[in-house]
């Protein structure tokens, strides 16, 4: 099974790609039985319905790529070495997580880590194809337009006490401390997002991941 879905633009193409790496709910048959059934029936850490939230994008000429597999299989937005983005004491799940965000073991045997051989297999079969397809889409748009914007989309429940005690704001714009986009684009996005009646934070408590 291809580990991503492509939703093609239905209007003249524009140089924007929307990625939704955490909306997947599928657990491959070859590993499904290793997980606790009650957890994978309702995988809480999923970015629920974010692909549906952005279903307007193709009509604006935007191509979308969305994940098929759940992030508990492999986290498409994590560094390949599981290098943490934060050092503030929060629970940070690995490239191939073994617990939920709340620290609950995912696997029947309550393993502390996934073996290196299995991590490499998942990288090859699930992670690399997603990232290669993103790169292919970016290259196509850059060749056509000379520039391209990748908008990576996420959601999270209002409160996750193992990350921070306070509720999260309505909107968070993360740009890896202004490293992942031109400042003019960041300021334009912040201006547009702050014009609505929502609470908005910039790079706090999340600043983005590998994508």
GROMACS .gro file of C-alpha atoms in nm:
model
  211
    1UNK     CA    1   0.000   0.000   0.000
    2UNK     CA    2   0.124   0.347  -0.088
    3UNK     CA    3   0.166   0.528   0.249
    4UNK     CA    4   0.017   0.858   0.130
    5UNK     CA    5  -0.277   0.999  -0.061
    6UNK     CA    6  -0.252   1.274  -0.320
    7UNK     CA    7  -0.548   1.508  -0.368
    8UNK     CA    8  -0.488   1.688  -0.694
    9UNK     CA    9  -0.576   2.050  -0.752
   10UNK     CA   10  -0.910   2.099  -0.926
   11UNK     CA   11  -0.832   2.456  -1.036
   12UNK     CA   12  -0.529   2.600  -1.214
   13UNK     CA   13  -0.226   2.491  -1.011
   14UNK     CA   14  -0.062   2.739  -0.773
   15UNK     CA   15   0.282   2.700  -0.605
   16UNK     CA   16   0.150   2.574  -0.272
   17UNK     CA   17   0.162   2.218  -0.135
   18UNK     CA   18  -0.039   2.120   0.174
   19UNK     CA   19   0.095   1.829   0.380
   20UNK     CA   20  -0.105   1.651   0.652
   21UNK     CA   21   0.134   1.393   0.803
   22UNK     CA   22  -0.060   1.296   1.116
   23UNK     CA   23  -0.417   1.235   0.993
   24UNK     CA   24  -0.361   0.867   0.908
   25UNK     CA   25  -0.548   0.600   1.103
   26UNK     CA   26  -0.422   0.281   0.933
   27UNK     CA   27  -0.205   0.017   1.104
   28UNK     CA   28  -0.037  -0.222   0.856
   29UNK     CA   29  -0.139  -0.585   0.888
   30UNK     CA   30   0.218  -0.702   0.949
   31UNK     CA   31   0.241  -0.513   1.279
   32UNK     CA   32  -0.120  -0.446   1.379
   33UNK     CA   33  -0.140  -0.739   1.623
   34UNK     CA   34   0.158  -0.603   1.820
   35UNK     CA   35  -0.040  -0.301   1.942
   36UNK     CA   36  -0.292  -0.287   2.222
   37UNK     CA   37  -0.629  -0.323   2.043
   38UNK     CA   38  -0.819  -0.070   2.254
   39UNK     CA   39  -0.562   0.196   2.168
   40UNK     CA   40  -0.544   0.151   1.792
   41UNK     CA   41  -0.923   0.132   1.763
   42UNK     CA   42  -0.923   0.498   1.871
   43UNK     CA   43  -0.569   0.634   1.823
   44UNK     CA   44  -0.592   0.945   2.039
   45UNK     CA   45  -0.277   1.119   1.916
   46UNK     CA   46  -0.408   1.138   1.561
   47UNK     CA   47  -0.455   1.484   1.406
   48UNK     CA   48  -0.821   1.408   1.356
   49UNK     CA   49  -0.991   1.532   1.038
   50UNK     CA   50  -0.724   1.786   0.946
   51UNK     CA   51  -0.736   1.652   0.590
   52UNK     CA   52  -1.112   1.726   0.591
   53UNK     CA   53  -1.050   2.073   0.734
   54UNK     CA   54  -0.836   2.156   0.432
   55UNK     CA   55  -1.067   2.001   0.173
   56UNK     CA   56  -1.118   2.348   0.023
   57UNK     CA   57  -0.752   2.361  -0.089
   58UNK     CA   58  -0.774   2.172  -0.422
   59UNK     CA   59  -1.039   2.417  -0.545
   60UNK     CA   60  -0.779   2.692  -0.492
   61UNK     CA   61  -0.524   2.513  -0.709
   62UNK     CA   62  -0.340   2.357  -0.415
   63UNK     CA   63  -0.219   1.997  -0.423
   64UNK     CA   64  -0.245   1.799  -0.098
   65UNK     CA   65  -0.049   1.504   0.037
   66UNK     CA   66  -0.193   1.322   0.339
   67UNK     CA   67  -0.072   1.028   0.546
   68UNK     CA   68  -0.232   0.682   0.539
   69UNK     CA   69  -0.055   0.521   0.836
   70UNK     CA   70  -0.104   0.640   1.190
   71UNK     CA   71   0.176   0.837   1.355
   72UNK     CA   72   0.214   0.553   1.608
   73UNK     CA   73   0.347   0.339   1.322
   74UNK     CA   74   0.607   0.600   1.230
   75UNK     CA   75   0.601   0.975   1.283
   76UNK     CA   76   0.649   1.139   0.945
   77UNK     CA   77   0.733   1.472   1.110
   78UNK     CA   78   1.020   1.341   1.326
   79UNK     CA   79   1.393   1.352   1.265
   80UNK     CA   80   1.527   1.015   1.146
   81UNK     CA   81   1.747   0.994   1.457
   82UNK     CA   82   1.458   1.091   1.690
   83UNK     CA   83   1.649   1.407   1.781
   84UNK     CA   84   1.421   1.605   2.016
   85UNK     CA   85   1.302   1.953   1.923
   86UNK     CA   86   1.246   2.057   2.284
   87UNK     CA   87   1.431   2.030   2.615
   88UNK     CA   88   1.165   2.156   2.856
   89UNK     CA   89   1.078   1.824   3.018
   90UNK     CA   90   0.776   1.737   2.804
   91UNK     CA   91   0.716   1.382   2.682
   92UNK     CA   92   0.862   1.356   2.333
   93UNK     CA   93   0.770   1.048   2.136
   94UNK     CA   94   1.028   0.884   1.909
   95UNK     CA   95   1.029   0.831   1.534
   96UNK     CA   96   0.854   0.500   1.604
   97UNK     CA   97   0.667   0.576   1.927
   98UNK     CA   98   0.619   0.322   2.204
   99UNK     CA   99   0.386   0.536   2.419
  100UNK     CA  100   0.104   0.783   2.372
  101UNK     CA  101   0.151   1.153   2.450
  102UNK     CA  102   0.024   1.069   2.798
  103UNK     CA  103   0.290   0.801   2.847
  104UNK     CA  104   0.064   0.495   2.803
  105UNK     CA  105   0.246   0.196   2.642
  106UNK     CA  106   0.125   0.125   2.288
  107UNK     CA  107   0.245  -0.232   2.246
  108UNK     CA  108   0.115  -0.554   2.395
  109UNK     CA  109   0.462  -0.635   2.535
  110UNK     CA  110   0.503  -0.274   2.659
  111UNK     CA  111   0.840  -0.246   2.486
  112UNK     CA  112   1.049   0.062   2.556
  113UNK     CA  113   1.176   0.092   2.200
  114UNK     CA  114   1.125  -0.049   1.853
  115UNK     CA  115   1.422  -0.252   1.730
  116UNK     CA  116   1.661  -0.074   1.490
  117UNK     CA  117   1.587  -0.331   1.218
  118UNK     CA  118   1.213  -0.266   1.244
  119UNK     CA  119   1.264   0.111   1.255
  120UNK     CA  120   1.468   0.086   0.934
  121UNK     CA  121   1.198  -0.126   0.771
  122UNK     CA  122   0.933   0.132   0.855
  123UNK     CA  123   1.154   0.412   0.732
  124UNK     CA  124   1.197   0.236   0.399
  125UNK     CA  125   0.833   0.137   0.354
  126UNK     CA  126   0.638   0.423   0.512
  127UNK     CA  127   0.857   0.727   0.591
  128UNK     CA  128   1.084   0.766   0.290
  129UNK     CA  129   0.806   0.738   0.027
  130UNK     CA  130   0.612   1.023   0.193
  131UNK     CA  131   0.915   1.251   0.206
  132UNK     CA  132   1.024   1.162  -0.146
  133UNK     CA  133   0.678   1.246  -0.277
  134UNK     CA  134   0.678   1.582  -0.098
  135UNK     CA  135   1.016   1.659  -0.254
  136UNK     CA  136   0.888   1.557  -0.596
  137UNK     CA  137   0.586   1.788  -0.563
  138UNK     CA  138   0.806   2.075  -0.446
  139UNK     CA  139   1.049   2.023  -0.734
  140UNK     CA  140   0.763   2.024  -0.985
  141UNK     CA  141   0.617   2.349  -0.854
  142UNK     CA  142   0.957   2.513  -0.824
  143UNK     CA  143   1.038   2.422  -1.183
  144UNK     CA  144   0.704   2.562  -1.299
  145UNK     CA  145   0.686   2.877  -1.083
  146UNK     CA  146   1.038   2.937  -0.954
  147UNK     CA  147   0.914   2.918  -0.595
  148UNK     CA  148   0.686   2.708  -0.376
  149UNK     CA  149   0.532   2.719  -0.028
  150UNK     CA  150   0.491   2.403   0.179
  151UNK     CA  151   0.218   2.438   0.442
  152UNK     CA  152   0.233   2.154   0.696
  153UNK     CA  153  -0.092   2.107   0.889
  154UNK     CA  154  -0.150   1.973   1.239
  155UNK     CA  155  -0.393   1.969   1.530
  156UNK     CA  156  -0.389   1.861   1.893
  157UNK     CA  157  -0.634   1.832   2.178
  158UNK     CA  158  -0.678   2.145   2.388
  159UNK     CA  159  -0.484   2.016   2.688
  160UNK     CA  160  -0.199   1.763   2.711
  161UNK     CA  161  -0.057   1.786   3.067
  162UNK     CA  162   0.258   1.588   2.978
  163UNK     CA  163   0.348   1.866   2.732
  164UNK     CA  164   0.232   2.170   2.930
  165UNK     CA  165  -0.013   2.235   3.211
  166UNK     CA  166  -0.195   2.523   3.042
  167UNK     CA  167  -0.443   2.476   2.757
  168UNK     CA  168  -0.304   2.535   2.410
  169UNK     CA  169  -0.403   2.842   2.208
  170UNK     CA  170  -0.649   2.810   1.921
  171UNK     CA  171  -0.381   2.859   1.656
  172UNK     CA  172  -0.005   2.803   1.654
  173UNK     CA  173   0.220   2.911   1.368
  174UNK     CA  174   0.549   2.725   1.382
  175UNK     CA  175   0.843   2.810   1.157
  176UNK     CA  176   1.135   2.656   1.347
  177UNK     CA  177   1.232   2.990   1.496
  178UNK     CA  178   1.196   3.166   1.159
  179UNK     CA  179   1.421   2.919   0.977
  180UNK     CA  180   1.164   2.745   0.757
  181UNK     CA  181   1.023   3.045   0.567
  182UNK     CA  182   1.108   3.397   0.456
  183UNK     CA  183   1.028   3.654   0.727
  184UNK     CA  184   0.789   3.835   0.490
  185UNK     CA  185   0.582   3.518   0.451
  186UNK     CA  186   0.581   3.460   0.828
  187UNK     CA  187   0.467   3.816   0.898
  188UNK     CA  188   0.194   3.790   0.633
  189UNK     CA  189   0.065   3.465   0.786
  190UNK     CA  190   0.074   3.606   1.140
  191UNK     CA  191  -0.113   3.916   1.029
  192UNK     CA  192  -0.384   3.714   0.856
  193UNK     CA  193  -0.425   3.466   1.140
  194UNK     CA  194  -0.436   3.735   1.409
  195UNK     CA  195  -0.716   3.921   1.230
  196UNK     CA  196  -0.970   3.662   1.345
  197UNK     CA  197  -1.109   3.611   1.694
  198UNK     CA  198  -0.870   3.330   1.790
  199UNK     CA  199  -0.579   3.311   2.031
  200UNK     CA  200  -0.255   3.284   1.834
  201UNK     CA  201   0.098   3.188   1.943
  202UNK     CA  202   0.415   3.190   1.735
  203UNK     CA  203   0.658   2.897   1.782
  204UNK     CA  204   0.511   2.825   2.125
  205UNK     CA  205   0.449   2.562   2.246
  206UNK     CA  206   0.526   2.403   1.907
  207UNK     CA  207   0.766   2.532   1.643
  208UNK     CA  208   0.728   2.260   1.382
  209UNK     CA  209   0.900   1.934   1.303
  210UNK     CA  210   1.116   1.782   1.032
  211UNK     CA  211   0.877   1.859   0.746
   0.00000   0.00000   0.00000
